[in-house]
mmCIF file of C-alpha atoms in Angstrom:
data_model
loop_
_atom_site.group_PDB
_atom_site.id
_atom_site.type_symbol
_atom_site.label_atom_id
_atom_site.label_comp_id
_atom_site.label_asym_id
_atom_site.label_seq_id
_atom_site.Cartn_x
_atom_site.Cartn_y
_atom_site.Cartn_z
ATOM 1 C CA UNK A 1 12.049 -2.971 3.585
ATOM 2 C CA UNK A 2 14.942 -4.965 2.375
ATOM 3 C CA UNK A 3 15.407 -6.589 5.966
ATOM 4 C CA UNK A 4 11.844 -8.104 5.745
ATOM 5 C CA UNK A 5 11.652 -8.441 2.034
ATOM 6 C CA UNK A 6 8.450 -6.451 1.968
ATOM 7 C CA UNK A 7 6.884 -6.315 -1.383
ATOM 8 C CA UNK A 8 3.547 -4.613 -0.649
ATOM 9 C CA UNK A 9 2.331 -1.350 1.185
ATOM 10 C CA UNK A 10 -0.737 -0.424 3.166
ATOM 11 C CA UNK A 11 -1.067 3.119 4.403
ATOM 12 C CA UNK A 12 -1.957 3.552 8.109
ATOM 13 C CA UNK A 13 -5.661 4.096 8.519
ATOM 14 C CA UNK A 14 -5.872 3.606 4.733
ATOM 15 C CA UNK A 15 -5.078 7.353 4.365
ATOM 16 C CA UNK A 16 -3.320 8.102 1.071
ATOM 17 C CA UNK A 17 -2.860 10.545 -1.774
ATOM 18 C CA UNK A 18 -2.085 10.242 -5.368
ATOM 19 C CA UNK A 19 1.457 11.393 -4.751
ATOM 20 C CA UNK A 20 1.935 8.598 -2.037
ATOM 21 C CA UNK A 21 0.622 5.944 -4.527
ATOM 22 C CA UNK A 22 2.995 7.027 -7.064
ATOM 23 C CA UNK A 23 5.899 6.917 -4.668
ATOM 24 C CA UNK A 24 4.769 3.505 -3.370
ATOM 25 C CA UNK A 25 4.871 2.150 -7.004
ATOM 26 C CA UNK A 26 8.685 2.995 -6.930
ATOM 27 C CA UNK A 27 9.361 0.925 -3.822
ATOM 28 C CA UNK A 28 6.840 -1.748 -3.777
ATOM 29 C CA UNK A 29 5.077 -4.261 -6.103
ATOM 30 C CA UNK A 30 1.597 -3.371 -4.922
ATOM 31 C CA UNK A 31 -0.478 -1.330 -2.562
ATOM 32 C CA UNK A 32 -3.516 -2.277 -0.419
ATOM 33 C CA UNK A 33 -4.757 0.967 0.990
ATOM 34 C CA UNK A 34 -8.031 1.447 -0.994
ATOM 35 C CA UNK A 35 -11.177 -0.304 0.284
ATOM 36 C CA UNK A 36 -13.794 -1.517 -2.002
ATOM 37 C CA UNK A 37 -16.366 0.862 -0.406
ATOM 38 C CA UNK A 38 -15.562 3.841 1.868
ATOM 39 C CA UNK A 39 -17.596 2.574 4.827
ATOM 40 C CA UNK A 40 -19.528 4.954 7.128
ATOM 41 C CA UNK A 41 -16.906 7.359 7.909
ATOM 42 C CA UNK A 42 -16.461 10.431 5.921
ATOM 43 C CA UNK A 43 -13.071 10.271 4.187
ATOM 44 C CA UNK A 44 -12.682 12.021 0.886
ATOM 45 C CA UNK A 45 -11.845 9.835 -2.113
ATOM 46 C CA UNK A 46 -12.232 6.725 -0.133
ATOM 47 C CA UNK A 47 -13.549 3.444 -1.874
ATOM 48 C CA UNK A 48 -12.929 2.182 -5.450
ATOM 49 C CA UNK A 49 -16.130 0.192 -6.029
ATOM 50 C CA UNK A 50 -14.135 -2.799 -7.350
ATOM 51 C CA UNK A 51 -13.311 -6.149 -5.779
ATOM 52 C CA UNK A 52 -10.562 -6.815 -8.597
ATOM 53 C CA UNK A 53 -6.931 -5.602 -8.742
ATOM 54 C CA UNK A 54 -6.357 -2.646 -10.873
ATOM 55 C CA UNK A 55 -3.811 0.106 -11.705
ATOM 56 C CA UNK A 56 -3.767 3.537 -10.023
ATOM 57 C CA UNK A 57 -0.904 5.898 -10.511
ATOM 58 C CA UNK A 58 1.107 3.241 -11.999
ATOM 59 C CA UNK A 59 0.744 1.014 -8.951
ATOM 60 C CA UNK A 60 -1.094 -2.279 -8.660
ATOM 61 C CA UNK A 61 -3.911 -1.922 -6.127
ATOM 62 C CA UNK A 62 -5.087 -5.014 -4.225
ATOM 63 C CA UNK A 63 -8.295 -3.319 -2.720
ATOM 64 C CA UNK A 64 -9.397 -4.309 0.705
ATOM 65 C CA UNK A 65 -12.832 -5.925 -0.145
ATOM 66 C CA UNK A 66 -14.087 -7.016 3.146
ATOM 67 C CA UNK A 67 -15.648 -4.767 5.912
ATOM 68 C CA UNK A 68 -12.966 -3.736 8.260
ATOM 69 C CA UNK A 69 -12.884 -5.257 11.909
ATOM 70 C CA UNK A 70 -12.513 -1.781 13.386
ATOM 71 C CA UNK A 71 -15.546 -0.308 11.456
ATOM 72 C CA UNK A 72 -17.711 -3.320 12.431
ATOM 73 C CA UNK A 73 -16.593 -3.263 16.222
ATOM 74 C CA UNK A 74 -17.298 0.566 16.191
ATOM 75 C CA UNK A 75 -20.904 -0.173 14.908
ATOM 76 C CA UNK A 76 -21.436 -2.674 17.694
ATOM 77 C CA UNK A 77 -21.029 -6.052 15.780
ATOM 78 C CA UNK A 78 -19.642 -8.868 17.888
ATOM 79 C CA UNK A 79 -17.426 -11.705 16.450
ATOM 80 C CA UNK A 80 -20.448 -13.838 15.532
ATOM 81 C CA UNK A 81 -22.039 -11.026 13.574
ATOM 82 C CA UNK A 82 -18.557 -10.272 11.931
ATOM 83 C CA UNK A 83 -18.240 -13.751 10.788
ATOM 84 C CA UNK A 84 -21.685 -13.776 9.025
ATOM 85 C CA UNK A 85 -20.933 -10.397 7.427
ATOM 86 C CA UNK A 86 -17.485 -11.510 6.191
ATOM 87 C CA UNK A 87 -18.800 -14.737 4.673
ATOM 88 C CA UNK A 88 -21.701 -12.903 2.888
ATOM 89 C CA UNK A 89 -19.309 -10.511 1.483
ATOM 90 C CA UNK A 90 -16.802 -12.910 0.543
ATOM 91 C CA UNK A 91 -19.419 -14.805 -1.554
ATOM 92 C CA UNK A 92 -20.444 -11.516 -3.253
ATOM 93 C CA UNK A 93 -16.745 -10.927 -4.091
ATOM 94 C CA UNK A 94 -16.324 -14.385 -5.435
ATOM 95 C CA UNK A 95 -19.412 -13.994 -7.653
ATOM 96 C CA UNK A 96 -17.738 -10.942 -9.201
ATOM 97 C CA UNK A 97 -14.574 -12.721 -9.686
ATOM 98 C CA UNK A 98 -12.681 -10.367 -7.198
ATOM 99 C CA UNK A 99 -10.106 -11.143 -4.591
ATOM 100 C CA UNK A 100 -11.004 -11.245 -0.896
ATOM 101 C CA UNK A 101 -8.780 -9.047 1.131
ATOM 102 C CA UNK A 102 -9.239 -8.721 4.881
ATOM 103 C CA UNK A 103 -7.762 -5.938 6.990
ATOM 104 C CA UNK A 104 -7.525 -6.870 10.713
ATOM 105 C CA UNK A 105 -6.113 -5.436 13.959
ATOM 106 C CA UNK A 106 -4.395 -7.565 16.729
ATOM 107 C CA UNK A 107 -5.208 -4.998 19.469
ATOM 108 C CA UNK A 108 -7.499 -6.415 22.310
ATOM 109 C CA UNK A 109 -10.134 -3.650 21.710
ATOM 110 C CA UNK A 110 -10.603 -4.695 18.029
ATOM 111 C CA UNK A 111 -10.007 -8.452 17.345
ATOM 112 C CA UNK A 112 -6.978 -9.557 19.435
ATOM 113 C CA UNK A 113 -9.110 -11.627 21.785
ATOM 114 C CA UNK A 114 -10.150 -15.312 21.954
ATOM 115 C CA UNK A 115 -13.725 -14.791 20.556
ATOM 116 C CA UNK A 116 -12.602 -12.657 17.520
ATOM 117 C CA UNK A 117 -9.658 -15.085 16.762
ATOM 118 C CA UNK A 118 -12.255 -17.952 16.744
ATOM 119 C CA UNK A 119 -14.382 -15.986 14.181
ATOM 120 C CA UNK A 120 -11.194 -15.509 11.969
ATOM 121 C CA UNK A 121 -10.432 -19.300 12.143
ATOM 122 C CA UNK A 122 -14.115 -20.189 11.293
ATOM 123 C CA UNK A 123 -14.026 -17.642 8.256
ATOM 124 C CA UNK A 124 -10.942 -19.205 6.959
ATOM 125 C CA UNK A 125 -12.346 -22.730 7.430
ATOM 126 C CA UNK A 126 -15.527 -21.690 5.598
ATOM 127 C CA UNK A 127 -13.395 -20.429 2.647
ATOM 128 C CA UNK A 128 -11.391 -23.651 2.706
ATOM 129 C CA UNK A 129 -14.514 -25.744 2.634
ATOM 130 C CA UNK A 130 -15.730 -23.887 -0.464
ATOM 131 C CA UNK A 131 -12.663 -24.540 -2.619
ATOM 132 C CA UNK A 132 -14.817 -24.454 -5.723
ATOM 133 C CA UNK A 133 -15.141 -20.734 -5.173
ATOM 134 C CA UNK A 134 -12.010 -19.707 -3.003
ATOM 135 C CA UNK A 135 -8.292 -20.290 -3.501
ATOM 136 C CA UNK A 136 -5.859 -19.201 -0.807
ATOM 137 C CA UNK A 137 -3.071 -17.184 -2.315
ATOM 138 C CA UNK A 138 -0.241 -14.529 -1.767
ATOM 139 C CA UNK A 139 -0.186 -11.036 -3.235
ATOM 140 C CA UNK A 140 2.615 -12.139 -5.396
ATOM 141 C CA UNK A 141 0.707 -14.936 -6.975
ATOM 142 C CA UNK A 142 -2.359 -12.731 -7.381
ATOM 143 C CA UNK A 143 0.010 -10.235 -9.362
ATOM 144 C CA UNK A 144 1.311 -12.853 -11.491
ATOM 145 C CA UNK A 145 -2.143 -14.240 -12.285
ATOM 146 C CA UNK A 146 -3.770 -10.895 -13.091
ATOM 147 C CA UNK A 147 -3.799 -8.806 -16.219
ATOM 148 C CA UNK A 148 -4.288 -5.122 -15.091
ATOM 149 C CA UNK A 149 -5.666 -1.947 -16.564
ATOM 150 C CA UNK A 150 -6.769 1.282 -15.140
ATOM 151 C CA UNK A 151 -10.502 1.255 -14.800
ATOM 152 C CA UNK A 152 -12.577 4.013 -16.265
ATOM 153 C CA UNK A 153 -12.511 7.022 -13.958
ATOM 154 C CA UNK A 154 -9.598 5.401 -11.973
ATOM 155 C CA UNK A 155 -8.879 6.540 -8.511
#
C-alpha cells in the first residue's frame, strides 16, 4: 500500500463482507466494492441502490454506478451497445446528482481490445463534451467535496 500510495480499495469480483469493510476503513480512505445495482447474477447483499457516496461500517463507499463491462459482455453486448448503455446510465446518475464510477477489465476477453478501447475513449469524450453535467475528478476530491452520512437501512 505504501509503495504505491494506495488510498482506496476494491474487492475482487466485488465480493465483500461487513467485517472486510470495517477492516478496509482502518487502512484506506474509501472502498469501491458495492455496485449501485446487483446485476443479473445472484450474489447475496449486492447492490446499494444509490449513485452517491455514503458511509458503510464507518468506511466511505464510492459505489460502482455503471453496468460492469464483464456483465455486459456476458450478456452478449458489444462495444457499441456498451457505449450507449454507459452514456444513458451516466445521464441518469448525473440527474440524481450521483458519481459516475466505472469498473473495467483490461483482459482481451473483456475490454482489452481495440473496439472496446475505442468505446471507452468515446464515452470519456462524451462526458467531456457535456461539461455542464459531468466533471472529471479523483476519489480524493470526491471525498473532500462530499458530506457523508449512513443511509437509512445502510448496507
